Short mmCIF file of C-alpha atoms in Angstrom, two decimals:
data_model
loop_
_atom_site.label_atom_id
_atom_site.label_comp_id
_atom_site.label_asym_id
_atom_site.label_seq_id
_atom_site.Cartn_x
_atom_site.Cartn_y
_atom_site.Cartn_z
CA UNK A 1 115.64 163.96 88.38
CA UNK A 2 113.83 160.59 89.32
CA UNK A 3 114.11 158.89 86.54
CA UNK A 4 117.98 159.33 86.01
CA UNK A 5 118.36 157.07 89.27
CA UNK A 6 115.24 154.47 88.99
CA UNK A 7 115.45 152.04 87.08
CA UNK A 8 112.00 150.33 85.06
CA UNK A 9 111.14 146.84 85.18
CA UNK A 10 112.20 146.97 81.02
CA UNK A 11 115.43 148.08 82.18
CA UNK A 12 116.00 145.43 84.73
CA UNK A 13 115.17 142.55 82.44
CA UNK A 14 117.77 144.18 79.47
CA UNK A 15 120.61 144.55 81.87
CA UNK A 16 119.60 141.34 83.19
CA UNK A 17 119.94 140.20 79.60
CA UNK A 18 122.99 141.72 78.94
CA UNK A 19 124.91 140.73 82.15
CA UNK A 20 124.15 136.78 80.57
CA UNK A 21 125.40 137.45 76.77
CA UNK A 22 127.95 139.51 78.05
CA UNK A 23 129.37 136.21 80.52
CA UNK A 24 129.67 134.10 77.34
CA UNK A 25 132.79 135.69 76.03
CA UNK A 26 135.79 136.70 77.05
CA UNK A 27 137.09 140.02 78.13
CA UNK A 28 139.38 141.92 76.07
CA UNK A 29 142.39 142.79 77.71
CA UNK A 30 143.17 146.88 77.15
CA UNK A 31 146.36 147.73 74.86
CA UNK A 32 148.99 150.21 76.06
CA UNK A 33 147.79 153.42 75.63
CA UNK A 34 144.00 152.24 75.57
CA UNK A 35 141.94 154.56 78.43
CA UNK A 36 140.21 152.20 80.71
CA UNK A 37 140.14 151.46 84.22
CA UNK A 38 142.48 148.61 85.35
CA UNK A 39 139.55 146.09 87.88
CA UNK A 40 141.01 145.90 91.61
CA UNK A 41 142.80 142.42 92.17
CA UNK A 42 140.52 140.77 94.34
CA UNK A 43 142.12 139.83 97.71
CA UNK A 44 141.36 135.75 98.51
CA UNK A 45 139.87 135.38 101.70
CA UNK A 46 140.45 131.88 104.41
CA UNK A 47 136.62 130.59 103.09
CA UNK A 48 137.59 130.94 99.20
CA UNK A 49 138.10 127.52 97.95
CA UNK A 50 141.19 127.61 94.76
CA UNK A 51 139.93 127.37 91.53
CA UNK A 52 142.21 125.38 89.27
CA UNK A 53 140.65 126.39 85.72
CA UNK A 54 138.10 128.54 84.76
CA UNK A 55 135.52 126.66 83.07
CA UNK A 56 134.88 126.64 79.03
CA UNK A 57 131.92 128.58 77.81
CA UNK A 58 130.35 127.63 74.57
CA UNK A 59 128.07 129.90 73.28
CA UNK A 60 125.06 128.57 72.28
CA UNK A 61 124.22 129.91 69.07
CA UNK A 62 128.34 129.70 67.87
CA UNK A 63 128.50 130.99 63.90
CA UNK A 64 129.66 128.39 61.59
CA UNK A 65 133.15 129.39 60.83
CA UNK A 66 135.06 128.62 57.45
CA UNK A 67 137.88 125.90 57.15
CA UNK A 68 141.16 126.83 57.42
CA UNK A 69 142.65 126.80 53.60
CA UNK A 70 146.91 125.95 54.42
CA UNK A 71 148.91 127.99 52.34
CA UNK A 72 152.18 127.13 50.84
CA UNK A 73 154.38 128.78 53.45
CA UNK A 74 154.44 127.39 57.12
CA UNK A 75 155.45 128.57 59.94
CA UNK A 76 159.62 127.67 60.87
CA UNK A 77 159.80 125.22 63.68
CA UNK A 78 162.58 126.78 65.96
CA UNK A 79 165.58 124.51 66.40
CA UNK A 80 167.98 124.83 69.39
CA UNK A 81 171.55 125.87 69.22
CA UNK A 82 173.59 123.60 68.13
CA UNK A 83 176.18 122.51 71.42
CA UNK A 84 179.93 123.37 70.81
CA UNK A 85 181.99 120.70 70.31
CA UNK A 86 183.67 120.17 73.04
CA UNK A 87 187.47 118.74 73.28
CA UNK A 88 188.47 117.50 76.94
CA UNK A 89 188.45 117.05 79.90
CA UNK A 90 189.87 113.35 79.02
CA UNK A 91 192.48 113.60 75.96
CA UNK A 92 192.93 110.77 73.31
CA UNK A 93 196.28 110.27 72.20
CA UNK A 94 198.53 112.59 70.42
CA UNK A 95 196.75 115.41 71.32
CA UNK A 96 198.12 118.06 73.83
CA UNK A 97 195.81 118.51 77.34
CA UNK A 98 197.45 121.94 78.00
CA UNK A 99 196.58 123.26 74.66
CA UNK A 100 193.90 120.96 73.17
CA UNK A 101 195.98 120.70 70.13
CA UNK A 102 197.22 117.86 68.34
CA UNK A 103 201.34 117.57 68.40
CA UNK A 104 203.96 116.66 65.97
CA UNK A 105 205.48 114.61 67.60
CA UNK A 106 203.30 112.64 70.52
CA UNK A 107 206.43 111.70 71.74
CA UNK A 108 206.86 114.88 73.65
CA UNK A 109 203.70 113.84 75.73
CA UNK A 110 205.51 111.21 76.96
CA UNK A 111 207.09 113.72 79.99
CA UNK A 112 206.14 115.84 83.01
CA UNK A 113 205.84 119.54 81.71
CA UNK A 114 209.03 121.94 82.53
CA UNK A 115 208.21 124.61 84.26
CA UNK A 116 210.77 127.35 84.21
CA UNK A 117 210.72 130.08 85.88
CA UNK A 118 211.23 133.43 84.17
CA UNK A 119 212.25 136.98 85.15
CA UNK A 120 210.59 140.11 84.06
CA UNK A 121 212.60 142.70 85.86
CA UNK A 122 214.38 144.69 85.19
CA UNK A 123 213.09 145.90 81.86
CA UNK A 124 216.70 145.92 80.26
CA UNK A 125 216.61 142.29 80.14
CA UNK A 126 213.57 141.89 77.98
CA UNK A 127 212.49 140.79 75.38
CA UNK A 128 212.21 137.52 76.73
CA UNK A 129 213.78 134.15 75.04
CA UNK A 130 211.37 131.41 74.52
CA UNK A 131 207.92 132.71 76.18
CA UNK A 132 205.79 132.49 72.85
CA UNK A 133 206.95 128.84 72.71
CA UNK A 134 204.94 127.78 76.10
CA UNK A 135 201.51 125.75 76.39
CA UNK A 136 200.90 128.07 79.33
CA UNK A 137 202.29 130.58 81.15
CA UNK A 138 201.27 132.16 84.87
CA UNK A 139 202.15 135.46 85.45
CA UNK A 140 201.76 136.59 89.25
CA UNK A 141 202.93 139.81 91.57
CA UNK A 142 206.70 138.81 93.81
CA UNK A 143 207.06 141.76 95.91
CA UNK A 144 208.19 145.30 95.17
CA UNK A 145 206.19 146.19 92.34
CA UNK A 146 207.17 143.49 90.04
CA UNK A 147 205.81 140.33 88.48
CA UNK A 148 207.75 136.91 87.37
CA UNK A 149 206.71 134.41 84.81
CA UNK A 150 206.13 130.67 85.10
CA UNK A 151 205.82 128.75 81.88
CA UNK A 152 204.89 125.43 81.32
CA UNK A 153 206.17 123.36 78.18
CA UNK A 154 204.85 119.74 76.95
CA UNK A 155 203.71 120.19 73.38
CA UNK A 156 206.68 122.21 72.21
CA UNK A 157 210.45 122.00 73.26
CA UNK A 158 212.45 125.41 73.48
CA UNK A 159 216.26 125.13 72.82
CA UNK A 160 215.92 128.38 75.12
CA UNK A 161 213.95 130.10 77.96
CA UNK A 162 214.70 132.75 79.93
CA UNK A 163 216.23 134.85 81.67
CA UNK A 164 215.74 132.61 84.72
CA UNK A 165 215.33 133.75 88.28
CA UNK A 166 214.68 132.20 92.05
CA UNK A 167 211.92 130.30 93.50
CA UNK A 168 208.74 130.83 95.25
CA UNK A 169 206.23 129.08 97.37
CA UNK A 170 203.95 129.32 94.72
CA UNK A 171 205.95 127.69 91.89
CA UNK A 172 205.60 124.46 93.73
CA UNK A 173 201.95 124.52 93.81
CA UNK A 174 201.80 124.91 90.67
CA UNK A 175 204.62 122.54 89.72
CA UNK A 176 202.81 119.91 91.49
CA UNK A 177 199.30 120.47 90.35
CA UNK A 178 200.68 120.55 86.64
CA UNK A 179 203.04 117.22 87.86
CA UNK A 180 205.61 119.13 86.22
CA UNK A 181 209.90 119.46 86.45
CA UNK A 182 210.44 122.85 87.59
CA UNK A 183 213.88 124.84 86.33
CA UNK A 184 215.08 127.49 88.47
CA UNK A 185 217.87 129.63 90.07
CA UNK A 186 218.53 129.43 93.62
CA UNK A 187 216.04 131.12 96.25
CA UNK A 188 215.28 131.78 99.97
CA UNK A 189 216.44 128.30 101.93
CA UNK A 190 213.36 127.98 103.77
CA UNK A 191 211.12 128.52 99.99
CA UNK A 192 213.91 125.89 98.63
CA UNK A 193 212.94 123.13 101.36
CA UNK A 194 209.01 124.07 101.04
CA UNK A 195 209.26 123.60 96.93
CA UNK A 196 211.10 120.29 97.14
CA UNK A 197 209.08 119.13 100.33
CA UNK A 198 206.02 119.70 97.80
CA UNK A 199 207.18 117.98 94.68
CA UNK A 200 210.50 116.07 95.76
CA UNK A 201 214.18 116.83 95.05
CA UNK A 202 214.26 114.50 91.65
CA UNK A 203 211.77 117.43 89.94
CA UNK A 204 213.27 120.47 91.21
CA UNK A 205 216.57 121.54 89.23
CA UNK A 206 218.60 125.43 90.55
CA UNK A 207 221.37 126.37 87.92
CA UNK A 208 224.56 124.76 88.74
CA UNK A 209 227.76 123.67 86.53
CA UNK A 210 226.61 120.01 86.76
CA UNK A 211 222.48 120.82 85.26
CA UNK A 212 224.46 122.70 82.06
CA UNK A 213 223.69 121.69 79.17
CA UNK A 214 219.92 121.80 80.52
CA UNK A 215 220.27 124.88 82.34
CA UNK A 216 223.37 127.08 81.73
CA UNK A 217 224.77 130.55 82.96
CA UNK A 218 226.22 132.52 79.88
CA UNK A 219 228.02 135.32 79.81
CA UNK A 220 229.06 137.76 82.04
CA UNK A 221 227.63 135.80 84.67
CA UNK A 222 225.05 137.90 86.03
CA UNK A 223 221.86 137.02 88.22
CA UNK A 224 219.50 137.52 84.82
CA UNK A 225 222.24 135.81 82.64
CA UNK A 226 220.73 131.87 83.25
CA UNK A 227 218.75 130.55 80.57
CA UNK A 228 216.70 126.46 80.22
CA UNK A 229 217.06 123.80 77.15
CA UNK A 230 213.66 122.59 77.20
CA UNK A 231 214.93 119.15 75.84
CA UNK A 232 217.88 119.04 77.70
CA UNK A 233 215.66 119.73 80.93
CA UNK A 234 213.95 116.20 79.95
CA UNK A 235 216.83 114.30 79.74
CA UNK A 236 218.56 115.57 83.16
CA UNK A 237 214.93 114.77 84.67
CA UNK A 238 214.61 111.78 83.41
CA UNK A 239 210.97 112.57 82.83
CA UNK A 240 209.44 109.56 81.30
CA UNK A 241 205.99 108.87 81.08
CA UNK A 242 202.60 111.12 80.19
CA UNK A 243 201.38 112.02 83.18
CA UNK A 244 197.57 112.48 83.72
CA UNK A 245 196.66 116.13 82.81
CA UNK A 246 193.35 115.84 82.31
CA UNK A 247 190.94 118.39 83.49
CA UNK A 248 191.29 121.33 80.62
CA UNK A 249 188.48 121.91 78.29
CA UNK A 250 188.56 123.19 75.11
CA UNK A 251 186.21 124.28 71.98
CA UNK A 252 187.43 125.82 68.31
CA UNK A 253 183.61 127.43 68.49
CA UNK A 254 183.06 131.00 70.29
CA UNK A 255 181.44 131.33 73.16
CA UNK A 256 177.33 131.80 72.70
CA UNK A 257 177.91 133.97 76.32
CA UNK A 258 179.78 136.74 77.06
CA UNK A 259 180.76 140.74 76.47
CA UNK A 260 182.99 141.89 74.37
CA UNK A 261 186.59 142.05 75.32
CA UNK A 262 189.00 143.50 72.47
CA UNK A 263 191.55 144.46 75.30
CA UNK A 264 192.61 143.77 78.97
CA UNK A 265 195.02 145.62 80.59
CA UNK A 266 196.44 144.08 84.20
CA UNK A 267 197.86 146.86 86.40
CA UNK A 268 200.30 144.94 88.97
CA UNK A 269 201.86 148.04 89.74
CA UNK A 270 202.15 151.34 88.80
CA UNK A 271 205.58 150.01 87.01
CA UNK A 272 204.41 146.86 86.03
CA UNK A 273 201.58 146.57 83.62
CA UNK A 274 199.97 143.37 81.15
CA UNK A 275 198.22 144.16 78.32
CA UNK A 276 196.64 141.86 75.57
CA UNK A 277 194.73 143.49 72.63
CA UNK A 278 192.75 141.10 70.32
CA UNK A 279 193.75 140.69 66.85
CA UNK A 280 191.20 139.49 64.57
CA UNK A 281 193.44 138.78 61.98
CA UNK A 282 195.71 136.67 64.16
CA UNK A 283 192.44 135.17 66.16
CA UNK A 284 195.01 135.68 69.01
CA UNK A 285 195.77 138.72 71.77
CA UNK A 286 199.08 140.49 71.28
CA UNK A 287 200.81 141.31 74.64
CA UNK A 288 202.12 144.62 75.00
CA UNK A 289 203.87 145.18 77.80
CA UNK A 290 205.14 149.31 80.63
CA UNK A 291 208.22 151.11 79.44
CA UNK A 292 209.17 154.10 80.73
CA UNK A 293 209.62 157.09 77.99
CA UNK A 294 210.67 160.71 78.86
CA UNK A 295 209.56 160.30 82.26
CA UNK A 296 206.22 158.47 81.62
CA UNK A 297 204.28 154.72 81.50
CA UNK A 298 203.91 153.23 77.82
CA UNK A 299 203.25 150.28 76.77
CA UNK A 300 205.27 148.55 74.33
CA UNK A 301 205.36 145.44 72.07
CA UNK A 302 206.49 142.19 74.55
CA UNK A 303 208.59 140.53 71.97
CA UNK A 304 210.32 136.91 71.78
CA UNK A 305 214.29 137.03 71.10
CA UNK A 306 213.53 133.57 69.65
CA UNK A 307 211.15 134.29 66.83
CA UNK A 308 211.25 138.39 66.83
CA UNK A 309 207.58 138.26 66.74
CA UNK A 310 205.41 139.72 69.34
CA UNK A 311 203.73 137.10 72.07
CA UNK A 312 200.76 135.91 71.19
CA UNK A 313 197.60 133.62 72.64
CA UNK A 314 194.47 132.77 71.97
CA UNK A 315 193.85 132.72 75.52
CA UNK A 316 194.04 135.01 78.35
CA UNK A 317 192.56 134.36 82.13
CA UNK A 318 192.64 136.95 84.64
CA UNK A 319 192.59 134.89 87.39
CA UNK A 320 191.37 135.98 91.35
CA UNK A 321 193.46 134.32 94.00
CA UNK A 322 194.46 135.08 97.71
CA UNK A 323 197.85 136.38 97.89
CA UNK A 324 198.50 135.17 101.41
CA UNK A 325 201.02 137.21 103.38
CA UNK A 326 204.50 135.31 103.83
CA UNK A 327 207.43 135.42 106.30
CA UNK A 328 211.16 136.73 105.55
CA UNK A 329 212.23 136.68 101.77
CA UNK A 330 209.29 135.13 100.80
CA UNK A 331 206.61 138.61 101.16
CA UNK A 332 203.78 136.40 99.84
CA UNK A 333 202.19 132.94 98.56
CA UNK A 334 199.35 132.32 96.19
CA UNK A 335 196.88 130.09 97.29
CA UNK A 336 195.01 128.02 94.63
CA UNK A 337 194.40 124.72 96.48
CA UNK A 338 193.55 125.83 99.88
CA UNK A 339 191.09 128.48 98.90
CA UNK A 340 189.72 125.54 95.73
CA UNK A 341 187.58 128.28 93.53
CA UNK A 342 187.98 131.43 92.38
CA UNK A 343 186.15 134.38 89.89
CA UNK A 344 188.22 134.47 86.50
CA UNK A 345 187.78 135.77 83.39
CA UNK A 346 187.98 134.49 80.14
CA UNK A 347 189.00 136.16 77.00
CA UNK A 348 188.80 134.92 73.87
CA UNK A 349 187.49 135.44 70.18
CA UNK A 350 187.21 139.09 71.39
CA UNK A 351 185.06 138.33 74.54
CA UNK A 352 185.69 137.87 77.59
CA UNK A 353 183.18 135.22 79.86
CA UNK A 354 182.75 135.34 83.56
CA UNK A 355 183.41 132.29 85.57
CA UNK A 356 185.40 130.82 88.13
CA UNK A 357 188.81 128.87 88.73
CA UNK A 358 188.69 125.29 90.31
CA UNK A 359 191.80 123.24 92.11
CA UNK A 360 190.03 120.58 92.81
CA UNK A 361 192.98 118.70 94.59
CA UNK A 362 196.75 119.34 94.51
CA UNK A 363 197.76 117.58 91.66
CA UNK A 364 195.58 118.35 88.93
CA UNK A 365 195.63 121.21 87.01
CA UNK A 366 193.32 124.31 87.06
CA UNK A 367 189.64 123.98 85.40
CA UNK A 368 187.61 127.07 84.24
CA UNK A 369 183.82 126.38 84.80
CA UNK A 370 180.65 128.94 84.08
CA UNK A 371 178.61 130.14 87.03
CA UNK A 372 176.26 126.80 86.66
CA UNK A 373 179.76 124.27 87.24
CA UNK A 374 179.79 123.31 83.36
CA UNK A 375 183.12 123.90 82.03
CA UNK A 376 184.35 127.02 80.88
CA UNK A 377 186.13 125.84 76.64
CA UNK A 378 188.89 127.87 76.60
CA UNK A 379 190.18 128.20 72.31
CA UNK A 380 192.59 125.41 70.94
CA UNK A 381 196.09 126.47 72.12
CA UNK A 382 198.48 128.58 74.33
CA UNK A 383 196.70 130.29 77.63
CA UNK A 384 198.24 133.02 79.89
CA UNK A 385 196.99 133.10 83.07
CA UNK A 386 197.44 137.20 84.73
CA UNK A 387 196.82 135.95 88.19
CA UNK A 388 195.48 138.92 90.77
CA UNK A 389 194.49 139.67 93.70
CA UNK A 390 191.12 138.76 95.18
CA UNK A 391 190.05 142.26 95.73
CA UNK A 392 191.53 143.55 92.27
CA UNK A 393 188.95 145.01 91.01
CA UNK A 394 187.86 144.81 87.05
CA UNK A 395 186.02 147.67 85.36
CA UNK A 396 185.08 148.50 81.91
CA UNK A 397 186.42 151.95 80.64
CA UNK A 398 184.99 151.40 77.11
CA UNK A 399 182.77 149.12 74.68
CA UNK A 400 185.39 146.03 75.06
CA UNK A 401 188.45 147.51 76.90
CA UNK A 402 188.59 146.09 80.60
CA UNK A 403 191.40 147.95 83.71
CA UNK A 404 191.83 145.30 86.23
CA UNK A 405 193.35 147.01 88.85
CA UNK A 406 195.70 144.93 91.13
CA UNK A 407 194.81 144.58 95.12
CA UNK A 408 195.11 142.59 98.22
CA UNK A 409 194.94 140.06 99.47
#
């Protein structure tokens, strides 16, 4: 009909009308499930000038509304987090700046660290003597399946470490970024003159009669049967001096970032395995380490032949590096300082928090920083560092439990 499509002159002036009152409030904007039809977004053409604000309409006829009456309760103002408390990267006195932890006796700071380096192959010689008495400890893949320890001591003296074995390229990187002593038994000529090119013959010490009663040979006299004096190792040194080891950074608070990360197991090998599982009770990870029973991988309690207690830490890094292909006896090399940064992982307080490794020259020691550069608190006390291969890849295999996978380079 007519009259459905025409529209009267009365019509006209009430839509007219409408349109106005309509224009002097605001839409409302359609909740989910609401039927309506969304408007097109209008497409701004080149002779559309940009409107900065839309302009304020006041209604003309505006009701009088009623004052507000306050009420007893307010609304909370929210406050921010309060920042950790953090200890480092500068150290006062007294207190430790490989462990963030104040020491009985500041004279011990008053050295170079010893690094010694430690064998963990083949299984028969473990448990280990002295490993749960280190600040820190590196453990890294040598060549044929196995892994070595290097351990670092400044806050605590160990009357004994070991079993001691030979050298590598990468000790002396270390060695030197740590301006350690490092205690050792023999090696590959051409890794010998590399290590003491790096951090001079006065700070590198191989078993021999004359370094006994710092580092001895007992018994039968076989290649595992050399073990360190951490003390002793300070006096044939003649390591005087703190040394600046500034760099670490370190917070008794948990981190407000993270995952969980109750349990990380390192898989060098197929026969040689890491694995730290948190304790709550201990605030610490426990390390457990392969054995081979009936025919099959377990893993086992890593034990210290000093205290009979399982190892312990409240840190553990896994830390990314290139494992740079070497010549002869030495198979490979672990660059830190060439390559300067690396992804690590942090665990800690049951988490673990991605970030990276820094060398930011040759002799300082490693920092841990978050993905913005701000540094990365590791907990008060002893860190072990599992150090892997850049293309080792991590992966989750349940709420907390982390595989990291050993590869290349």
């Amino acid at each position: 009909m007519a009259t459905s499509r025409t529209l009267t002159s009365r019509g006209i002036v009430l839509l007219a009308l409408s349109a106005v009152l309509i224009g002097c409030t605001q839409p409302l904007a359609l909740l989910p499930g609401e039927q309506g039809i969304a408007p097109a977004e209008a497409t701004p053409t080149a002779a559309e000038a940009p409107v900065s604000e839309p302009p304020t309409l006041t209604p003309s006829l505006a009701p009088e509304l009623p004052e507000a009456t306050p009420t007893a309760t307010e609304v909370p103002t929210a406050t921010a987090s309060p920042t950790p408390a953090l200890l480092g990267p500068a150290f006062a006195p007294g207190i430790d700046p490989l462990t963030g932890l104040a020491v009985d006796d500041p004279a011990l700071l008053d050295r170079r660290p010893m690094g010694i380096k430690v064998s963990n192959f083949p299984r028969s010689l473990r448990p280990h003597t002295g490993l749960s008495l280190a600040d820190l400890v590196f453990e890294y893949y040598t060549e044929e399946g196995m892994t070595r320890f290097l351990a670092f001591y400044l806050g605590h003296d160990a009357p004994k470490v070991g079993p001691m074995r030979s050298v590598r390229l990468v000790d002396g990187q270390l060695v030197k970024m740590y301006n350690g002593v490092l205690g050792f038994v023999g090696g590959d000529p051409f890794v010998l003159g590399r290590v003491i090119g790096m951090i001079g013959s006065s700070r590198a010490f191989s078993q021999s009669p004359s370094t006994c009663p710092a580092i001895c040979r007992e018994g039968n006299g076989n290649v595992n049967s050399v073990f360190a004096d951490t003390a002793e190792l300070t006096v044939l040194a003649k390591s005087q001096g703190a040394q600046d080891l500034n760099g670490m950074v370190f917070s008794s608070e948990p981190p407000l970032a993270g995952v969980p990360g109750t349990r990380v197991h390192v898989q060098f090998s197929n026969g040689a395995r890491a694995e730290w599982r948190w304790s709550s009770e201990l605030g610490a990870y426990q390390r457990w380490s392969e054995d081979v029973l009936e025919g099959r991988i377990v893993m086992e309690p890593l034990t210290d032949r000093l205290t009979e207690a399982q190892i312990q830490s409240p840190n553990v890094v896994v830390a990314y590096a290139w494992y740079a292909r070497g010549s002869g006896n030495e198979k490979y090399n672990i660059e830190f300082v060439y390559r300067k940064r690396g992804r690590a992982q942090v665990f800690r307080d049951g988490m673990m928090v991605e970030g990276f490794w820094l060398a930011e020259d040759a002799i300082s020691p490693l920092q841990f920083i978050d993905g913005a550069g701000d540094p990365l608190p590791l907990k008060p006390g002893a860190t072990w560092i599992e150090v892997v291969g850049e293309n080792s890849t991590p992966t989750e295999t349940a709420p907390g439990e982390w595989n990291v996978r050993f590869r290349f380079p």
